[in-house]
Amino acid sequence: MKPALRKATVAGVAAVTAAAALLAGGGPSTARAGTADGGDAVASTGGHGAPHGKDRVFRGRFAPIGTPGGARTITYDQKLVPEGARIEVRQHTGRDGMAVRVAVRGVARNHTFGVHVHTRPCGARPDDSGPHYQHRKDPQQPSTDPRYANPYNEVWLDFTSDEEGRGHAGSVHPWTFRKGEARSVVLHESATHTEPGHAGQAGARAACFTVPFSGRG
């Protein structure tokens, strides 16, 4: 295992363990960031407490398109992400970069999801969330070049759910998002490809969670 990958993996394990515990119950007090019947999105700051925060936590419950109130936590494929499945996304930012982690429960059991941070909020159409966020933007879009579409230049959070439909993953980076350019987390139907011409692809978009990530610039 490469040193950089090992470092990211070790840090990510600690991060996602905390996220999984929060999803199971407990955690910091929360304040609503946006609500919809069956599709609420909740945000909270962690121990640092400042409005821009070092830690930001977002929680939601998936609902189908057309849910009254306009769900920000949308499922497009209820076989993979049933109505009522839950998600939590946590972002920690610091001087040396950031960590992003995701935890879910209630999704399809024993299934591998490709999960990425995207550039736009969720919408009625799966493609409304735009392309993957990239630290160094690929001049050729859609991006399938592994020099740009990779887990170091993008935020990949692939996981395989367990027998109870729970899953979690984390990603650590020596950079942070550009302000306003990271807006959602998308669950795809399959694991993320890495080969040239298909790098970053993970099949159809099964669900989307609108997340106002913090950024710089």
PDB file of C-alpha atoms in Angstrom, residues 5-215:
ATOM      1  CA  LEU A   5      -3.026   5.901   0.587  1.00  0.00           C
ATOM      2  CA  ARG A   6      -2.241   4.219   3.901  1.00  0.00           C
ATOM      3  CA  LYS A   7      -2.264   7.577   5.695  1.00  0.00           C
ATOM      4  CA  ALA A   8      -5.601   8.495   4.147  1.00  0.00           C
ATOM      5  CA  THR A   9      -7.049   5.075   4.957  1.00  0.00           C
ATOM      6  CA  VAL A  10      -6.032   5.151   8.631  1.00  0.00           C
ATOM      7  CA  ALA A  11      -7.397   8.658   9.092  1.00  0.00           C
ATOM      8  CA  GLY A  12     -10.539   7.751   7.196  1.00  0.00           C
ATOM      9  CA  VAL A  13     -11.257   4.741   9.406  1.00  0.00           C
ATOM     10  CA  ALA A  14     -11.282   6.920  12.510  1.00  0.00           C
ATOM     11  CA  ALA A  15     -13.455   9.504  10.785  1.00  0.00           C
ATOM     12  CA  VAL A  16     -16.089   7.124   9.484  1.00  0.00           C
ATOM     13  CA  THR A  17     -16.291   5.282  12.807  1.00  0.00           C
ATOM     14  CA  ALA A  18     -17.397   8.541  14.404  1.00  0.00           C
ATOM     15  CA  ALA A  19     -19.875   9.195  11.601  1.00  0.00           C
ATOM     16  CA  ALA A  20     -21.370   5.717  11.898  1.00  0.00           C
ATOM     17  CA  ALA A  21     -21.832   6.170  15.643  1.00  0.00           C
ATOM     18  CA  LEU A  22     -23.612   9.471  15.107  1.00  0.00           C
ATOM     19  CA  LEU A  23     -25.957   7.948  12.538  1.00  0.00           C
ATOM     20  CA  ALA A  24     -26.855   5.122  14.899  1.00  0.00           C
ATOM     21  CA  GLY A  25     -27.990   7.640  17.489  1.00  0.00           C
ATOM     22  CA  GLY A  26     -26.766  10.496  19.640  1.00  0.00           C
ATOM     23  CA  GLY A  27     -24.296  13.134  18.589  1.00  0.00           C
ATOM     24  CA  PRO A  28     -24.355  16.929  18.794  1.00  0.00           C
ATOM     25  CA  SER A  29     -27.498  19.012  18.921  1.00  0.00           C
ATOM     26  CA  THR A  30     -28.871  19.868  15.499  1.00  0.00           C
ATOM     27  CA  ALA A  31     -30.520  22.768  13.712  1.00  0.00           C
ATOM     28  CA  ARG A  32     -32.553  22.328  10.569  1.00  0.00           C
ATOM     29  CA  ALA A  33     -30.952  23.468   7.339  1.00  0.00           C
ATOM     30  CA  GLY A  34     -33.933  22.561   5.175  1.00  0.00           C
ATOM     31  CA  THR A  35     -36.932  20.303   5.581  1.00  0.00           C
ATOM     32  CA  ALA A  36     -39.373  18.299   3.523  1.00  0.00           C
ATOM     33  CA  ASP A  37     -41.769  15.539   4.507  1.00  0.00           C
ATOM     34  CA  GLY A  38     -39.698  12.371   4.580  1.00  0.00           C
ATOM     35  CA  GLY A  39     -36.722  14.195   3.086  1.00  0.00           C
ATOM     36  CA  ASP A  40     -35.281  16.510   5.701  1.00  0.00           C
ATOM     37  CA  ALA A  41     -31.736  17.822   5.698  1.00  0.00           C
ATOM     38  CA  VAL A  42     -30.224  18.720   9.046  1.00  0.00           C
ATOM     39  CA  ALA A  43     -26.977  20.529   9.773  1.00  0.00           C
ATOM     40  CA  SER A  44     -25.016  21.021  12.965  1.00  0.00           C
ATOM     41  CA  THR A  45     -21.654  22.363  14.007  1.00  0.00           C
ATOM     42  CA  GLY A  46     -19.293  20.209  16.009  1.00  0.00           C
ATOM     43  CA  GLY A  47     -17.208  21.057  19.045  1.00  0.00           C
ATOM     44  CA  HIS A  48     -15.682  24.172  17.476  1.00  0.00           C
ATOM     45  CA  GLY A  49     -19.093  25.827  17.340  1.00  0.00           C
ATOM     46  CA  ALA A  50     -18.251  28.728  15.010  1.00  0.00           C
ATOM     47  CA  PRO A  51     -20.834  29.416  12.265  1.00  0.00           C
ATOM     48  CA  HIS A  52     -18.354  28.442   9.538  1.00  0.00           C
ATOM     49  CA  GLY A  53     -17.222  25.608  11.822  1.00  0.00           C
ATOM     50  CA  LYS A  54     -14.355  23.160  11.732  1.00  0.00           C
ATOM     51  CA  ASP A  55     -16.890  20.347  11.746  1.00  0.00           C
ATOM     52  CA  ARG A  56     -20.162  20.319   9.832  1.00  0.00           C
ATOM     53  CA  VAL A  57     -22.717  17.516   9.988  1.00  0.00           C
ATOM     54  CA  PHE A  58     -25.672  17.049   7.645  1.00  0.00           C
ATOM     55  CA  ARG A  59     -28.399  14.439   8.024  1.00  0.00           C
ATOM     56  CA  GLY A  60     -31.292  13.492   5.794  1.00  0.00           C
ATOM     57  CA  ARG A  61     -33.960  10.903   5.091  1.00  0.00           C
ATOM     58  CA  PHE A  62     -34.452   9.889   1.464  1.00  0.00           C
ATOM     59  CA  ALA A  63     -37.781  10.491  -0.256  1.00  0.00           C
ATOM     60  CA  PRO A  64     -38.957  10.078  -3.854  1.00  0.00           C
ATOM     61  CA  ILE A  65     -39.229  12.924  -6.330  1.00  0.00           C
ATOM     62  CA  GLY A  66     -42.382  14.971  -5.794  1.00  0.00           C
ATOM     63  CA  THR A  67     -42.467  14.672  -2.020  1.00  0.00           C
ATOM     64  CA  PRO A  68     -44.439  17.662  -0.642  1.00  0.00           C
ATOM     65  CA  GLY A  69     -42.126  20.461   0.375  1.00  0.00           C
ATOM     66  CA  GLY A  70     -39.437  19.656  -2.175  1.00  0.00           C
ATOM     67  CA  ALA A  71     -37.085  16.991  -0.806  1.00  0.00           C
ATOM     68  CA  ARG A  72     -33.393  17.819  -0.736  1.00  0.00           C
ATOM     69  CA  THR A  73     -32.638  14.156  -0.046  1.00  0.00           C
ATOM     70  CA  ILE A  74     -33.904  12.335  -3.132  1.00  0.00           C
ATOM     71  CA  THR A  75     -34.027   8.684  -4.131  1.00  0.00           C
ATOM     72  CA  TYR A  76     -34.248   7.908  -7.837  1.00  0.00           C
ATOM     73  CA  ASP A  77     -34.060   4.115  -7.384  1.00  0.00           C
ATOM     74  CA  GLN A  78     -36.022   2.770  -4.432  1.00  0.00           C
ATOM     75  CA  LYS A  79     -34.693  -0.758  -4.939  1.00  0.00           C
ATOM     76  CA  LEU A  80     -31.240   0.496  -4.005  1.00  0.00           C
ATOM     77  CA  VAL A  81     -32.175   3.428  -1.769  1.00  0.00           C
ATOM     78  CA  PRO A  82     -35.690   2.920  -0.356  1.00  0.00           C
ATOM     79  CA  GLU A  83     -37.826   5.765   0.897  1.00  0.00           C
ATOM     80  CA  GLY A  84     -36.903   6.423   4.514  1.00  0.00           C
ATOM     81  CA  ALA A  85     -33.256   5.367   4.196  1.00  0.00           C
ATOM     82  CA  ARG A  86     -31.011   7.725   6.141  1.00  0.00           C
ATOM     83  CA  ILE A  87     -27.742   9.467   5.380  1.00  0.00           C
ATOM     84  CA  GLU A  88     -25.252  11.502   7.335  1.00  0.00           C
ATOM     85  CA  VAL A  89     -22.399  13.510   5.823  1.00  0.00           C
ATOM     86  CA  ARG A  90     -19.674  15.061   7.947  1.00  0.00           C
ATOM     87  CA  GLN A  91     -17.045  17.553   6.788  1.00  0.00           C
ATOM     88  CA  HIS A  92     -14.031  18.467   8.883  1.00  0.00           C
ATOM     89  CA  THR A  93     -11.790  21.284   7.671  1.00  0.00           C
ATOM     90  CA  GLY A  94      -8.430  22.377   9.005  1.00  0.00           C
ATOM     91  CA  ARG A  95      -5.258  24.162   8.003  1.00  0.00           C
ATOM     92  CA  ASP A  96      -3.904  21.062   6.266  1.00  0.00           C
ATOM     93  CA  GLY A  97      -7.019  20.133   4.288  1.00  0.00           C
ATOM     94  CA  MET A  98     -10.253  18.331   5.000  1.00  0.00           C
ATOM     95  CA  ALA A  99     -11.934  15.016   5.706  1.00  0.00           C
ATOM     96  CA  VAL A 100     -15.344  14.056   4.340  1.00  0.00           C
ATOM     97  CA  ARG A 101     -17.256  11.012   5.496  1.00  0.00           C
ATOM     98  CA  VAL A 102     -20.622   9.469   4.794  1.00  0.00           C
ATOM     99  CA  ALA A 103     -22.735   6.962   6.720  1.00  0.00           C
ATOM    100  CA  VAL A 104     -26.036   5.454   5.589  1.00  0.00           C
ATOM    101  CA  ARG A 105     -28.610   2.998   6.836  1.00  0.00           C
ATOM    102  CA  GLY A 106     -31.669   1.441   5.239  1.00  0.00           C
ATOM    103  CA  VAL A 107     -30.155   1.031   1.754  1.00  0.00           C
ATOM    104  CA  ALA A 108     -30.022  -2.212  -0.257  1.00  0.00           C
ATOM    105  CA  ARG A 109     -28.140  -4.916   1.628  1.00  0.00           C
ATOM    106  CA  ASN A 110     -24.744  -6.253   0.546  1.00  0.00           C
ATOM    107  CA  HIS A 111     -24.520  -3.783  -2.321  1.00  0.00           C
ATOM    108  CA  THR A 112     -21.526  -1.732  -3.460  1.00  0.00           C
ATOM    109  CA  PHE A 113     -22.310   1.922  -4.133  1.00  0.00           C
ATOM    110  CA  GLY A 114     -20.128   4.437  -5.926  1.00  0.00           C
ATOM    111  CA  VAL A 115     -20.393   7.684  -3.961  1.00  0.00           C
ATOM    112  CA  HIS A 116     -18.980  11.081  -4.921  1.00  0.00           C
ATOM    113  CA  VAL A 117     -19.251  14.775  -4.127  1.00  0.00           C
ATOM    114  CA  HIS A 118     -20.918  16.649  -7.017  1.00  0.00           C
ATOM    115  CA  THR A 119     -20.949  20.310  -8.004  1.00  0.00           C
ATOM    116  CA  ARG A 120     -24.669  21.138  -7.990  1.00  0.00           C
ATOM    117  CA  PRO A 121     -27.671  20.573  -5.702  1.00  0.00           C
ATOM    118  CA  CYS A 122     -29.987  17.615  -6.236  1.00  0.00           C
ATOM    119  CA  GLY A 123     -32.950  18.035  -8.553  1.00  0.00           C
ATOM    120  CA  ALA A 124     -35.866  16.210 -10.119  1.00  0.00           C
ATOM    121  CA  ARG A 125     -33.534  14.702 -12.726  1.00  0.00           C
ATOM    122  CA  PRO A 126     -30.577  12.579 -11.621  1.00  0.00           C
ATOM    123  CA  ASP A 127     -28.170  14.620 -13.764  1.00  0.00           C
ATOM    124  CA  ASP A 128     -29.193  17.893 -12.084  1.00  0.00           C
ATOM    125  CA  SER A 129     -26.412  17.437  -9.520  1.00  0.00           C
ATOM    126  CA  GLY A 130     -23.801  18.049 -12.207  1.00  0.00           C
ATOM    127  CA  PRO A 131     -20.352  16.454 -12.516  1.00  0.00           C
ATOM    128  CA  HIS A 132     -17.954  15.370  -9.794  1.00  0.00           C
ATOM    129  CA  TYR A 133     -16.156  18.079  -7.876  1.00  0.00           C
ATOM    130  CA  GLN A 134     -12.509  18.183  -8.996  1.00  0.00           C
ATOM    131  CA  HIS A 135      -9.660  19.942  -7.220  1.00  0.00           C
ATOM    132  CA  ARG A 136      -7.882  20.276 -10.580  1.00  0.00           C
ATOM    133  CA  LYS A 137     -10.543  20.599 -13.246  1.00  0.00           C
ATOM    134  CA  ASP A 138     -10.296  18.398 -16.307  1.00  0.00           C
ATOM    135  CA  PRO A 139     -10.535  20.679 -19.380  1.00  0.00           C
ATOM    136  CA  GLN A 140     -12.305  17.828 -21.162  1.00  0.00           C
ATOM    137  CA  GLN A 141     -15.816  17.137 -19.859  1.00  0.00           C
ATOM    138  CA  PRO A 142     -17.301  14.741 -18.991  1.00  0.00           C
ATOM    139  CA  SER A 143     -14.117  13.722 -17.246  1.00  0.00           C
ATOM    140  CA  THR A 144     -13.003  10.098 -17.683  1.00  0.00           C
ATOM    141  CA  ASP A 145      -9.242  10.695 -17.640  1.00  0.00           C
ATOM    142  CA  PRO A 146      -7.658   9.004 -14.591  1.00  0.00           C
ATOM    143  CA  ARG A 147      -5.269  11.950 -14.251  1.00  0.00           C
ATOM    144  CA  TYR A 148      -8.294  13.975 -13.119  1.00  0.00           C
ATOM    145  CA  ALA A 149     -11.001  11.397 -12.323  1.00  0.00           C
ATOM    146  CA  ASN A 150      -9.363   9.723  -9.348  1.00  0.00           C
ATOM    147  CA  PRO A 151      -9.897   9.560  -5.559  1.00  0.00           C
ATOM    148  CA  TYR A 152      -7.106  12.077  -4.881  1.00  0.00           C
ATOM    149  CA  ASN A 153      -8.439  14.834  -7.152  1.00  0.00           C
ATOM    150  CA  GLU A 154     -12.105  14.093  -6.427  1.00  0.00           C
ATOM    151  CA  VAL A 155     -13.947  12.954  -3.306  1.00  0.00           C
ATOM    152  CA  TRP A 156     -14.841   9.270  -3.623  1.00  0.00           C
ATOM    153  CA  LEU A 157     -16.777   7.601  -0.809  1.00  0.00           C
ATOM    154  CA  ASP A 158     -17.568   4.146  -2.198  1.00  0.00           C
ATOM    155  CA  PHE A 159     -18.846   1.588   0.317  1.00  0.00           C
ATOM    156  CA  THR A 160     -20.455  -1.850   0.440  1.00  0.00           C
ATOM    157  CA  SER A 161     -23.517  -2.084   2.676  1.00  0.00           C
ATOM    158  CA  ASP A 162     -23.819  -4.819   5.272  1.00  0.00           C
ATOM    159  CA  GLU A 163     -26.627  -7.278   6.047  1.00  0.00           C
ATOM    160  CA  GLU A 164     -28.597  -4.504   7.741  1.00  0.00           C
ATOM    161  CA  GLY A 165     -28.251  -2.012   4.903  1.00  0.00           C
ATOM    162  CA  ARG A 166     -25.658   0.107   6.671  1.00  0.00           C
ATOM    163  CA  GLY A 167     -22.473   1.467   5.155  1.00  0.00           C
ATOM    164  CA  HIS A 168     -19.853   4.142   5.676  1.00  0.00           C
ATOM    165  CA  ALA A 169     -16.706   5.555   4.095  1.00  0.00           C
ATOM    166  CA  GLY A 170     -14.282   8.437   4.487  1.00  0.00           C
ATOM    167  CA  SER A 171     -11.880  10.450   2.349  1.00  0.00           C
ATOM    168  CA  VAL A 172      -9.011  12.693   3.479  1.00  0.00           C
ATOM    169  CA  HIS A 173      -7.448  15.405   1.289  1.00  0.00           C
ATOM    170  CA  PRO A 174      -4.651  18.007   1.594  1.00  0.00           C
ATOM    171  CA  TRP A 175      -6.988  20.583   0.012  1.00  0.00           C
ATOM    172  CA  THR A 176     -10.464  22.005   0.601  1.00  0.00           C
ATOM    173  CA  PHE A 177     -13.401  22.757  -1.658  1.00  0.00           C
ATOM    174  CA  ARG A 178     -13.701  26.027  -3.544  1.00  0.00           C
ATOM    175  CA  LYS A 179     -16.539  28.015  -2.015  1.00  0.00           C
ATOM    176  CA  GLY A 180     -19.923  27.187  -3.550  1.00  0.00           C
ATOM    177  CA  GLU A 181     -18.606  24.524  -5.924  1.00  0.00           C
ATOM    178  CA  ALA A 182     -19.353  21.380  -3.876  1.00  0.00           C
ATOM    179  CA  ARG A 183     -23.109  21.039  -3.409  1.00  0.00           C
ATOM    180  CA  SER A 184     -24.204  17.411  -3.096  1.00  0.00           C
ATOM    181  CA  VAL A 185     -23.347  13.778  -2.422  1.00  0.00           C
ATOM    182  CA  VAL A 186     -24.571  11.256  -5.000  1.00  0.00           C
ATOM    183  CA  LEU A 187     -24.986   7.504  -4.519  1.00  0.00           C
ATOM    184  CA  HIS A 188     -24.454   5.564  -7.750  1.00  0.00           C
ATOM    185  CA  GLU A 189     -25.574   2.044  -8.581  1.00  0.00           C
ATOM    186  CA  SER A 190     -22.109   0.439  -8.740  1.00  0.00           C
ATOM    187  CA  ALA A 191     -18.473   0.788  -7.701  1.00  0.00           C
ATOM    188  CA  THR A 192     -16.406   3.554  -9.279  1.00  0.00           C
ATOM    189  CA  HIS A 193     -14.294   2.654 -12.313  1.00  0.00           C
ATOM    190  CA  THR A 194     -10.652   3.701 -12.556  1.00  0.00           C
ATOM    191  CA  GLU A 195      -9.602   2.696 -16.092  1.00  0.00           C
ATOM    192  CA  PRO A 196      -9.015   5.275 -18.881  1.00  0.00           C
ATOM    193  CA  GLY A 197     -12.190   6.219 -20.714  1.00  0.00           C
ATOM    194  CA  HIS A 198     -14.370   5.131 -17.789  1.00  0.00           C
ATOM    195  CA  ALA A 199     -12.570   6.604 -14.779  1.00  0.00           C
ATOM    196  CA  GLY A 200     -15.006   8.097 -12.283  1.00  0.00           C
ATOM    197  CA  GLN A 201     -18.038   6.382 -13.763  1.00  0.00           C
ATOM    198  CA  ALA A 202     -20.230   4.334 -11.422  1.00  0.00           C
ATOM    199  CA  GLY A 203     -23.462   3.714 -13.283  1.00  0.00           C
ATOM    200  CA  ALA A 204     -26.822   5.395 -12.788  1.00  0.00           C
ATOM    201  CA  ARG A 205     -27.432   7.878  -9.987  1.00  0.00           C
ATOM    202  CA  ALA A 206     -29.542   6.072  -7.393  1.00  0.00           C
ATOM    203  CA  ALA A 207     -29.927   8.896  -4.860  1.00  0.00           C
ATOM    204  CA  CYS A 208     -28.754  12.420  -4.070  1.00  0.00           C
ATOM    205  CA  PHE A 209     -28.302  14.460  -0.899  1.00  0.00           C
ATOM    206  CA  THR A 210     -27.937  18.244  -1.182  1.00  0.00           C
ATOM    207  CA  VAL A 211     -25.072  19.355   1.083  1.00  0.00           C
ATOM    208  CA  PRO A 212     -23.848  22.976   1.375  1.00  0.00           C
ATOM    209  CA  PHE A 213     -20.204  22.081   1.942  1.00  0.00           C
ATOM    210  CA  SER A 214     -17.978  24.807   3.305  1.00  0.00           C
ATOM    211  CA  GLY A 215     -15.204  26.068   1.058  1.00  0.00           C
TER     212      GLY A 215
END
